[in-house]
């Protein structure tokens, strides 16, 4: 192991021995299949992780259920106090954990640290929430009666997460789930096991120091079969799944078939629309960050760009200048803006998409190639690409599918209605962004005839959400909402309780049924 990698692993408490345990349910273990964590920048194998055997998986689910039965009786403000301590422990390790995200996932260091900050922020939010998860008292139509809506803990929440946010997505779920009194099982992406082991090490220490069973926040690493087994388990009340549309469709159906609850956070295919009155000094860098940031591997990355004819030429010239100035490099190095793709397979997907663009005679304004020369050939580096397809045919694969790589497809429009129609014409509905200074455009954009996505921004790019609002997308993005807003209400079991404190027992709606 390189000195740099072993330094980062040690700083987050991960042993640098040959094989490490990838399962935690109060104890660390793992005697199942081995998965490998590979650095996308250098190709170096960072660790071999021992995942759960089928028996260990069953045991871990059972222990999580037992832990839930203890934890559900802990008063919510005390759960909040534990979250406050988790927040402190994470903040202490913010830089080290951020570096690990950068090393294992491949995003640049400030984005890695930003992800840990997001976990810290949602813990703050959940500490407050732990004193505000209020039910309601409703006026009854019957004298001497009262109706309550009561939130209680839900049970076991399974969090299945994607490779591109190996810390924050779990954070959003863990914080709300713990505040609500649940126990959580985390099944992370098989390509980012080290981030999950580091986070679970930090969280479990806080739980244990508070006398709470560690299995309140269990970890089960593994691949597809592990995911399938967790999703199918009747011991899991809620499956919160973040990943591709393809897998989300399978998971959604599997959970529904046993009448479980699910939250689905699936792929995005996000557009920015630039109006003729837009402030280009704000819009150009924002589109650049949206399309090139995280090497195009955010669910909210900007993938489609619709430019008004009057500003299209100037916009593209200015954008190309920024593209021309960005050089891919080690994501851990200062000043790097563009790191590698996460896997070799992602480079193949990128190349196929470029090939398809060429086959439909799209103009490739910039980019289009993989880096095959040293020193970048050992990593998964590709050129960020801007393409102008000949037409905007919403049925063409290039417009309607999410390619998880830095490829931006641009088109020119003449009227705003046309641009909104294109924005809404794809199956996905995660994020969208309008650039304008005209209030009338703003009103249309956020209203009934406007954007149909879950995140509808104005003079803000498609990516980079804060935790305060509920995050998620519509249509084939899965309709899930996580993080802020009312998202917490999904992590509890609601009871409508009608209570009679009178000396009579009248029926509702005046129904008469004398016995
Ligand atoms: P993926 O769908 O390949 O994997 C996601 C998770 O599902 C992994 O943990 C994986 O092991 C597991 N899995 C695979 N097959 C399974 C099965 N049959 N049953 C149960 N679990 C299974 O996704 P990925 O490549 O890791 O992540 C990229 C995708 O995630 C992109 O589409 C991106 O847009 C999406 N994403 C969405 C959001 C959002 O909030 N909407 C956030 C981040 C990422």
Coordinates of C-alpha atoms and ligand atoms in Angstrom, one line a residue:
X1 CA 0.0 0.0 0.0
X2 CA 1.4 3.5 -0.9
X3 CA 2.4 5.7 2.1
X4 CA -0.3 8.2 1.1
X5 CA -3.1 5.6 1.1
X6 CA -2.0 3.9 4.4
X7 CA -1.7 7.4 6.0
X8 CA -5.3 8.2 5.0
X9 CA -6.6 4.8 6.1
X10 CA -4.9 5.0 9.5
X11 CA -6.2 8.5 10.1
X12 CA -9.8 7.2 10.0
X13 CA -9.0 4.2 12.1
X14 CA -9.0 1.5 9.3
X15 CA -6.4 -1.2 9.7
X16 CA -4.0 -1.6 6.7
X17 CA -3.7 -5.3 7.2
X18 CA -4.3 -7.7 4.2
X19 CA -8.0 -8.3 4.7
X20 CA -10.4 -6.3 6.8
X21 CA -13.9 -7.0 8.2
X22 CA -16.8 -5.4 6.4
X23 CA -19.7 -6.4 8.7
X24 CA -20.7 -4.7 11.9
X25 CA -23.7 -5.7 14.1
X26 CA -22.3 -4.8 17.5
X27 CA -19.1 -6.8 16.6
X28 CA -16.9 -6.6 13.5
X29 CA -16.9 -9.7 11.4
X30 CA -17.0 -11.1 7.8
X31 CA -16.3 -14.5 6.5
X32 CA -18.1 -14.2 3.1
X33 CA -17.0 -13.2 -0.3
X34 CA -14.1 -10.7 -0.5
X35 CA -14.6 -7.4 -2.3
X36 CA -11.8 -5.1 -3.4
X37 CA -11.5 -1.4 -3.0
X38 CA -9.5 0.2 -5.8
X39 CA -8.3 3.7 -6.1
X40 CA -9.7 5.3 -9.3
X41 CA -6.8 7.7 -9.6
X42 CA -3.9 5.2 -9.4
X43 CA -5.5 1.8 -9.9
X44 CA -3.9 0.8 -6.5
X45 CA -5.8 -1.9 -4.5
X46 CA -6.6 -0.1 -1.2
X47 CA -8.0 -3.0 0.7
X48 CA -9.7 -6.4 0.5
X49 CA -12.8 -6.4 2.5
X50 CA -14.5 -9.6 3.9
X51 CA -18.2 -9.3 3.4
X52 CA -21.1 -11.1 5.2
X53 CA -21.7 -14.8 4.7
X54 CA -25.4 -15.6 4.3
X55 CA -25.5 -16.7 7.9
X56 CA -23.8 -13.5 9.1
X57 CA -26.3 -11.5 7.1
X58 CA -29.2 -13.2 8.8
X59 CA -27.6 -12.7 12.2
X60 CA -26.9 -9.0 11.5
X61 CA -30.5 -8.4 10.5
X62 CA -31.7 -10.2 13.6
X63 CA -29.4 -8.2 15.9
X64 CA -30.5 -5.0 14.3
X65 CA -34.1 -5.9 15.0
X66 CA -33.2 -6.7 18.7
X67 CA -31.4 -3.3 18.9
X68 CA -34.5 -1.5 17.6
X69 CA -36.6 -3.0 20.3
X70 CA -34.3 -1.5 22.9
X71 CA -33.7 1.8 21.1
X72 CA -37.4 2.6 20.4
X73 CA -38.0 3.2 24.1
X74 CA -35.2 5.8 24.4
X75 CA -36.8 9.2 24.6
X76 CA -36.4 11.2 21.4
X77 CA -34.4 14.1 23.0
X78 CA -31.9 11.5 24.4
X79 CA -31.6 10.1 20.9
X80 CA -30.9 13.7 19.8
X81 CA -28.1 13.9 22.4
X82 CA -26.5 10.8 20.9
X83 CA -26.8 12.4 17.4
X84 CA -25.1 15.5 18.8
X85 CA -22.2 13.3 19.9
X86 CA -22.0 11.6 16.5
X87 CA -21.9 15.0 14.9
X88 CA -19.0 16.0 17.1
X89 CA -17.1 12.8 16.3
X90 CA -17.6 13.2 12.6
X91 CA -16.6 16.9 12.7
X92 CA -13.3 15.8 14.4
X93 CA -12.5 13.5 11.5
X94 CA -13.9 15.8 8.8
X95 CA -10.7 16.3 6.9
X96 CA -9.5 12.7 7.2
X97 CA -12.8 11.3 6.2
X98 CA -13.0 13.8 3.3
X99 CA -9.6 12.6 2.1
X100 CA -10.8 9.0 2.3
X101 CA -13.8 9.8 0.1
X102 CA -11.5 11.5 -2.4
X103 CA -9.1 8.5 -2.3
X104 CA -11.7 5.8 -2.7
X105 CA -14.4 7.4 -4.8
X106 CA -12.3 9.8 -6.8
X107 CA -14.0 13.2 -6.2
X108 CA -11.8 16.2 -5.4
X109 CA -10.8 16.8 -1.8
X110 CA -13.0 19.8 -1.1
X111 CA -16.0 17.8 -2.4
X112 CA -15.0 14.9 -0.2
X113 CA -14.8 17.2 2.8
X114 CA -18.1 18.8 1.7
X115 CA -19.8 15.4 1.9
X116 CA -18.7 14.9 5.5
X117 CA -19.9 18.4 6.2
X118 CA -23.3 17.5 4.8
X119 CA -23.4 14.6 7.3
X120 CA -22.5 17.0 10.1
X121 CA -25.2 19.4 9.0
X122 CA -27.9 16.8 8.9
X123 CA -26.9 15.6 12.4
X124 CA -27.5 19.2 13.6
X125 CA -30.9 19.2 11.9
X126 CA -31.8 15.9 13.4
X127 CA -30.8 17.0 16.9
X128 CA -33.3 19.8 16.6
X129 CA -35.8 17.4 15.1
X130 CA -35.5 15.1 18.1
X131 CA -37.5 17.7 20.1
X132 CA -39.9 18.6 17.3
X133 CA -41.2 15.4 15.8
X134 CA -44.7 16.4 16.7
X135 CA -48.0 14.7 16.2
X136 CA -51.3 16.5 16.1
X137 CA -54.5 16.9 18.0
X138 CA -57.6 16.9 15.8
X139 CA -61.1 18.1 16.7
X140 CA -63.5 15.2 16.9
X141 CA -67.1 15.5 15.7
X142 CA -68.2 13.4 18.8
X143 CA -68.6 15.1 22.2
X144 CA -66.0 14.1 24.8
X145 CA -63.7 12.6 22.1
X146 CA -60.3 13.6 20.9
X147 CA -58.3 12.4 17.9
X148 CA -54.5 12.3 18.0
X149 CA -52.0 11.6 15.2
X150 CA -49.0 10.0 16.9
X151 CA -45.6 9.3 15.4
X152 CA -43.8 6.2 16.7
X153 CA -40.6 4.6 15.6
X154 CA -41.0 2.5 12.4
X155 CA -38.6 -0.4 12.9
X156 CA -35.5 -1.4 10.9
X157 CA -34.5 1.0 8.0
X158 CA -32.2 -0.5 5.3
X159 CA -30.1 2.1 3.5
X160 CA -28.8 0.9 0.2
X161 CA -26.4 3.5 -1.2
X162 CA -24.6 4.4 -4.5
X163 CA -20.9 4.9 -5.0
X164 CA -20.9 8.6 -5.8
X165 CA -21.9 9.9 -2.4
X166 CA -20.4 7.2 -0.2
X167 CA -20.9 9.2 3.1
X168 CA -23.6 11.9 2.7
X169 CA -26.5 9.7 1.5
X170 CA -26.0 7.4 4.5
X171 CA -25.8 10.5 6.7
X172 CA -29.1 11.8 5.5
X173 CA -30.8 8.5 6.3
X174 CA -29.0 7.6 9.5
X175 CA -29.7 11.0 11.2
X176 CA -33.4 11.0 10.5
X177 CA -33.8 7.3 11.2
X178 CA -32.0 7.5 14.6
X179 CA -33.9 10.7 15.6
X180 CA -37.1 8.7 14.8
X181 CA -36.1 5.8 17.0
X182 CA -35.2 3.2 14.4
X183 CA -32.3 0.9 13.9
X184 CA -30.5 1.1 10.5
X185 CA -28.7 -1.4 8.3
X186 CA -26.3 0.1 5.8
X187 CA -25.5 -1.8 2.5
X188 CA -23.1 0.5 0.8
X189 CA -21.8 0.3 -2.8
X190 CA -19.4 -2.6 -3.2
X191 CA -16.8 -0.2 -4.7
X192 CA -16.7 2.1 -1.6
X193 CA -16.5 -0.2 1.4
X194 CA -13.8 1.7 3.2
X195 CA -15.9 4.9 3.5
X196 CA -18.7 2.9 5.1
X197 CA -16.3 1.1 7.5
X198 CA -14.7 4.4 8.6
X199 CA -18.1 6.0 9.2
X200 CA -19.5 3.0 11.0
X201 CA -16.4 2.9 13.2
X202 CA -17.0 6.5 14.3
X203 CA -20.8 6.0 14.8
X204 CA -20.5 2.7 16.6
X205 CA -18.0 4.1 19.2
X206 CA -20.5 6.8 20.1
X207 CA -23.4 4.4 20.4
X208 CA -21.4 2.0 22.6
X209 CA -20.1 4.8 24.8
X210 CA -23.8 5.7 25.4
X211 CA -24.7 2.1 26.3
X212 CA -26.8 1.8 23.1
X213 CA -26.4 -1.5 21.2
X214 CA -24.0 -1.0 18.2
X215 CA -26.5 -2.8 16.0
X216 CA -28.7 0.3 16.0
X217 CA -26.3 1.3 13.1
X218 CA -25.3 -2.0 11.5
X219 CA -23.2 -2.3 8.4
X220 CA -23.4 -5.2 5.9
X221 CA -21.1 -4.8 2.9
X222 CA -21.6 -6.9 -0.2
X223 CA -22.9 -6.8 -3.7
X224 CA -26.1 -7.5 -5.6
X225 CA -27.0 -10.7 -3.7
X226 CA -26.5 -9.0 -0.3
X227 CA -28.7 -6.1 -1.5
X228 CA -31.4 -8.5 -2.7
X229 CA -31.5 -10.4 0.6
X230 CA -31.9 -7.2 2.7
X231 CA -34.6 -5.9 0.4
X232 CA -36.5 -9.2 0.6
X233 CA -36.3 -9.4 4.4
X234 CA -39.7 -9.0 6.2
X235 CA -37.6 -7.7 9.2
X236 CA -36.9 -4.5 7.3
X237 CA -39.8 -2.0 7.4
X238 CA -38.3 0.7 5.1
X239 CA -35.8 0.4 2.3
X240 CA -34.2 3.7 1.4
X241 CA -32.5 3.0 -1.9
X242 CA -30.2 5.4 -3.8
X243 CA -28.9 4.2 -7.1
X244 CA -29.6 3.7 -10.8
X245 CA -33.1 3.6 -12.3
X246 CA -32.4 0.0 -13.5
X247 CA -31.7 -1.3 -10.0
X248 CA -34.3 1.0 -8.4
X249 CA -37.0 -0.6 -10.6
X250 CA -36.1 -4.1 -9.3
X251 CA -35.8 -2.9 -5.7
X252 CA -39.1 -0.9 -5.8
X253 CA -41.0 -3.9 -7.1
X254 CA -39.4 -6.3 -4.6
X255 CA -40.3 -4.1 -1.6
X256 CA -43.8 -3.5 -2.9
X257 CA -44.4 -7.2 -3.4
X258 CA -44.1 -7.7 0.4
X259 CA -45.9 -4.4 1.1
X260 CA -42.8 -2.8 2.7
X261 CA -42.1 0.9 2.5
X262 CA -39.5 2.3 0.1
X263 CA -37.8 5.6 -0.6
X264 CA -36.3 5.6 -4.1
X265 CA -33.6 8.1 -5.1
X266 CA -32.7 7.2 -8.7
X267 CA -31.0 8.7 -11.7
X268 CA -31.2 12.3 -12.9
X269 CA -30.9 13.8 -16.4
X270 CA -30.8 17.5 -15.4
X271 CA -31.1 20.5 -17.7
X272 CA -30.1 24.2 -17.4
X273 CA -32.0 26.7 -19.5
X274 CA -30.3 30.0 -20.2
X275 CA -32.6 32.9 -21.2
X276 CA -31.4 35.9 -23.3
X277 CA -31.5 38.2 -20.2
X278 CA -29.4 35.9 -18.0
X279 CA -26.3 37.1 -16.2
X280 CA -23.7 35.1 -18.1
X281 CA -21.0 35.8 -15.6
X282 CA -23.0 33.7 -13.1
X283 CA -24.5 31.2 -15.5
X284 CA -21.4 30.1 -17.4
X285 CA -19.3 29.0 -14.3
X286 CA -22.4 27.4 -12.8
X287 CA -23.0 25.3 -15.8
X288 CA -19.3 24.4 -15.9
X289 CA -19.4 23.2 -12.2
X290 CA -22.7 21.4 -12.9
X291 CA -21.4 19.5 -15.9
X292 CA -17.7 19.0 -15.0
X293 CA -17.7 19.0 -11.1
X294 CA -17.4 15.4 -9.6
X295 CA -16.5 14.5 -13.2
X296 CA -20.2 14.4 -14.1
X297 CA -20.9 11.8 -11.4
X298 CA -23.6 13.5 -9.4
X299 CA -27.2 12.5 -9.7
X300 CA -27.8 16.3 -10.1
X301 CA -25.0 16.9 -12.7
X302 CA -26.0 19.1 -15.6
X303 CA -26.4 16.8 -18.6
X304 CA -28.5 19.0 -20.9
X305 CA -28.0 22.7 -21.8
X306 CA -30.7 24.7 -23.6
X307 CA -29.5 28.1 -24.8
X308 CA -31.6 30.9 -26.1
X309 CA -30.5 31.7 -29.7
X310 CA -29.4 35.3 -28.8
X311 CA -26.8 34.3 -26.3
X312 CA -25.9 30.8 -27.5
X313 CA -22.7 31.6 -29.4
X314 CA -21.3 33.8 -26.6
X315 CA -22.3 31.3 -23.9
X316 CA -20.6 28.4 -25.7
X317 CA -17.4 30.4 -26.4
X318 CA -17.1 31.3 -22.7
X319 CA -17.9 27.8 -21.6
X320 CA -15.4 26.3 -23.9
X321 CA -12.7 28.5 -22.5
X322 CA -13.3 27.1 -19.0
X323 CA -13.3 23.5 -20.4
X324 CA -10.0 24.3 -22.2
X325 CA -8.4 25.4 -18.9
X326 CA -9.3 22.4 -16.8
X327 CA -6.8 19.6 -16.6
X328 CA -7.5 16.4 -14.9
X329 CA -5.3 15.4 -12.1
X330 CA -5.0 13.7 -8.7
X331 CA -8.2 14.6 -6.8
X332 CA -6.3 14.8 -3.5
X333 CA -3.9 17.5 -4.9
X334 CA -4.7 21.2 -4.2
X335 CA -6.2 23.1 -7.1
X336 CA -7.5 20.0 -8.9
X337 CA -11.0 20.6 -10.3
X338 CA -11.4 17.3 -12.3
X339 CA -10.7 13.9 -10.9
X340 CA -11.2 10.5 -12.5
X341 CA -14.3 8.5 -13.2
X342 CA -14.9 5.9 -10.5
X343 CA -14.4 2.7 -12.5
X344 CA -12.9 1.5 -15.8
X345 CA -16.4 0.4 -16.7
X346 CA -17.5 4.0 -16.4
X347 CA -14.8 5.0 -19.0
X348 CA -16.3 2.4 -21.4
X349 CA -19.8 3.9 -20.9
X350 CA -18.3 7.4 -21.6
X351 CA -16.7 6.1 -24.8
X352 CA -19.9 4.4 -26.0
X353 CA -21.9 7.6 -25.4
X354 CA -19.3 9.7 -27.4
X355 CA -19.4 7.0 -30.2
X356 CA -23.2 7.3 -30.3
X357 CA -23.0 11.1 -30.5
X358 CA -20.7 10.7 -33.5
X359 CA -23.0 8.2 -35.1
X360 CA -25.9 10.7 -35.0
X361 CA -23.6 13.4 -36.5
X362 CA -23.5 15.5 -33.3
X363 CA -20.8 18.2 -33.3
X364 CA -18.3 17.5 -30.5
X365 CA -17.3 21.0 -29.5
X366 CA -14.6 19.9 -27.0
X367 CA -13.4 16.6 -25.4
X368 CA -14.5 13.2 -26.5
X369 CA -11.5 11.2 -25.5
X370 CA -10.1 9.1 -22.7
X371 CA -6.6 9.8 -21.4
X372 CA -4.4 6.9 -22.3
X373 CA -0.9 8.5 -21.8
X374 CA 1.1 8.4 -18.6
X375 CA 0.7 9.6 -15.9
X376 CA -3.1 9.6 -16.3
X377 CA -3.4 6.2 -18.0
X378 CA -3.3 4.3 -14.6
X379 CA -6.5 6.1 -13.5
X380 CA -9.9 6.5 -15.1
X381 CA -9.5 9.9 -16.7
X382 CA -11.7 11.2 -19.5
X383 CA -12.0 14.6 -21.2
X384 CA -15.1 16.6 -20.2
X385 CA -17.2 16.9 -23.4
X386 CA -19.6 19.3 -24.9
X387 CA -21.7 18.0 -27.8
X388 CA -24.3 19.6 -30.0
X389 CA -26.6 16.9 -31.4
X390 CA -28.3 17.8 -34.7
X391 CA -31.8 17.7 -33.3
X392 CA -33.6 17.5 -29.9
X393 CA -35.3 14.2 -30.4
X394 CA -36.5 13.3 -26.9
X395 CA -36.7 9.7 -27.9
X396 CA -33.1 9.5 -28.8
X397 CA -31.0 7.6 -26.2
X398 CA -28.6 10.6 -25.9
X399 CA -31.3 12.9 -24.5
X400 CA -33.4 10.4 -22.5
X401 CA -30.8 8.4 -20.6
X402 CA -28.4 9.4 -17.8
X403 CA -24.8 8.8 -18.9
X404 CA -22.8 9.0 -15.6
X405 CA -19.8 10.9 -17.0
X406 CA -18.9 14.5 -17.9
X407 CA -20.9 14.8 -21.2
X408 CA -23.0 17.9 -21.7
X409 CA -25.4 18.0 -24.7
X410 CA -26.5 21.4 -25.8
X411 CA -29.3 22.7 -28.0
X412 CA -30.6 26.1 -29.1
X413 CA -34.2 27.4 -28.6
X414 CA -36.2 30.4 -29.6
X415 CA -39.0 30.5 -27.1
X416 CA -39.2 29.6 -23.4
X417 CA -42.2 27.2 -23.8
X418 CA -40.1 25.1 -26.1
X419 CA -37.2 25.0 -23.6
X420 CA -39.6 23.9 -20.8
X421 CA -41.1 21.2 -23.0
X422 CA -37.6 19.8 -23.7
X423 CA -36.7 20.1 -20.0
X424 CA -39.8 18.0 -19.1
X425 CA -39.6 15.5 -22.1
X426 CA -37.3 13.0 -20.4
X427 CA -38.3 10.1 -18.1
X428 CA -36.2 11.4 -15.2
X429 CA -37.3 14.4 -13.0
X430 CA -34.5 15.2 -10.5
X431 CA -33.1 18.7 -10.9
X432 CA -33.4 21.7 -13.3
X433 CA -32.2 25.2 -13.4
X434 CA -33.3 28.4 -15.1
X435 CA -31.1 31.5 -15.7
X436 CA -33.0 34.7 -16.0
X437 CA -33.6 38.1 -14.4
X438 CA -37.2 38.4 -15.6
X439 CA -39.7 37.7 -12.9
X440 CA -42.3 36.5 -15.4
X441 CA -40.0 33.7 -16.5
X442 CA -39.4 32.8 -12.9
X443 CA -43.2 32.6 -12.2
X444 CA -43.8 30.3 -15.1
X445 CA -40.8 28.1 -14.3
X446 CA -41.8 27.3 -10.7
X447 CA -45.6 27.1 -11.5
X448 CA -48.0 24.5 -12.9
X449 CA -46.7 24.9 -16.5
X450 CA -43.1 25.0 -15.5
X451 CA -40.4 22.4 -14.6
X452 CA -41.6 19.0 -13.5
X453 CA -38.5 18.1 -11.5
X454 CA -38.2 17.7 -7.7
X455 CA -35.5 20.4 -7.6
X456 CA -36.4 23.6 -9.5
X457 CA -33.7 26.2 -9.3
X458 CA -33.5 29.8 -10.5
X459 CA -30.0 31.4 -11.0
X460 CA -28.6 28.4 -9.2
X461 CA -27.1 25.4 -11.0
X462 CA -28.6 21.9 -11.0
X463 CA -26.2 20.5 -8.4
X464 CA -25.2 21.3 -4.9
X465 CA -28.3 21.1 -2.7
X466 CA -28.4 22.1 1.0
X467 CA -29.8 19.8 3.6
X468 CA -32.7 22.0 4.7
X469 CA -35.2 21.2 1.9
X470 CA -36.4 17.7 1.1
X471 CA -34.1 16.3 -1.6
X472 CA -35.4 14.1 -4.4
X473 CA -36.9 13.7 -7.8
X474 CA -40.1 12.8 -9.6
X475 CA -41.0 10.4 -12.4
X476 CA -38.4 7.7 -13.0
X477 CA -36.1 9.4 -10.4
X478 CA -38.5 7.5 -8.0
X479 CA -40.5 10.3 -6.2
X480 CA -38.4 9.8 -3.1
X481 CA -37.6 12.7 -0.7
X482 CA -34.8 12.6 1.8
X483 CA -32.9 15.0 4.2
X484 CA -34.9 18.1 5.2
X485 CA -38.5 19.4 4.7
X486 CA -41.0 16.8 5.7
X487 CA -38.8 13.8 4.8
X488 CA -38.6 12.7 8.5
X489 CA -42.3 11.8 8.4
X490 CA -41.5 8.7 6.3
X491 CA -39.2 7.3 9.0
X492 CA -42.0 6.9 11.6
X493 CA -45.2 4.8 11.9
X494 CA -48.2 7.1 12.2
X495 CA -51.2 6.1 14.3
X496 CA -54.6 7.9 14.3
X497 CA -55.9 7.4 17.9
X498 CA -59.5 8.3 18.7
X499 CA -59.9 8.6 22.5
X500 CA -63.2 8.7 24.2
X501 CA -63.3 10.3 27.7
X502 CA -67.0 10.7 27.9
X503 CA -69.7 8.4 29.4
X504 CA -71.3 7.6 26.1
X505 CA -70.0 5.7 23.0
X506 CA -71.5 7.5 20.0
X507 CA -70.6 6.3 16.5
X508 CA -69.1 8.5 13.8
X509 CA -71.4 10.2 11.2
X510 CA -74.3 9.8 13.6
X511 CA -74.7 6.1 12.7
X512 CA -77.3 4.5 15.0
X513 CA -76.7 0.8 15.9
X514 CA -78.6 0.0 19.2
X515 CA -77.4 -3.3 20.7
Ligands
LIG1 P1 -26.4 1.1 -8.6 O1 -27.8 1.1 -8.9 O2 -25.5 0.2 -9.5 O3 -26.1 0.5 -7.2 C1 -26.7 1.1 -6.0 C2 -26.8 0.1 -4.9 O4 -27.7 -1.0 -5.2 C3 -25.4 -0.5 -4.6 O5 -25.3 -0.6 -3.2 C4 -25.6 -1.9 -5.2 O6 -24.7 -2.9 -4.6 C5 -27.0 -2.2 -4.9 N1 -27.6 -3.3 -5.8 C6 -27.3 -3.6 -7.0 N2 -28.2 -4.6 -7.5 C7 -29.1 -4.8 -6.5 C8 -30.2 -5.6 -6.4 N3 -30.6 -6.4 -7.4 N4 -31.0 -5.5 -5.3 C9 -30.6 -4.7 -4.3 N5 -29.5 -3.9 -4.3 C10 -28.7 -3.9 -5.4 O7 -25.9 2.6 -8.6 P2 -24.4 3.2 -8.6 O8 -23.8 3.0 -9.9 O9 -23.7 2.8 -7.4 O10 -24.8 4.8 -8.5 C11 -25.0 5.7 -9.5 C12 -26.5 5.9 -9.7 O11 -27.1 6.4 -8.5 C13 -26.8 7.0 -10.7 O12 -27.9 6.6 -11.5 C14 -27.2 8.2 -9.9 O13 -28.0 9.2 -10.5 C15 -27.9 7.6 -8.7 N6 -27.9 8.4 -7.6 C16 -29.1 9.0 -7.3 C17 -29.2 9.9 -6.2 C18 -30.5 10.6 -5.8 O14 -30.5 11.1 -4.7 N7 -31.5 10.6 -6.7 C19 -28.0 10.2 -5.4 C20 -26.8 9.6 -5.8 C21 -26.8 8.7 -6.8

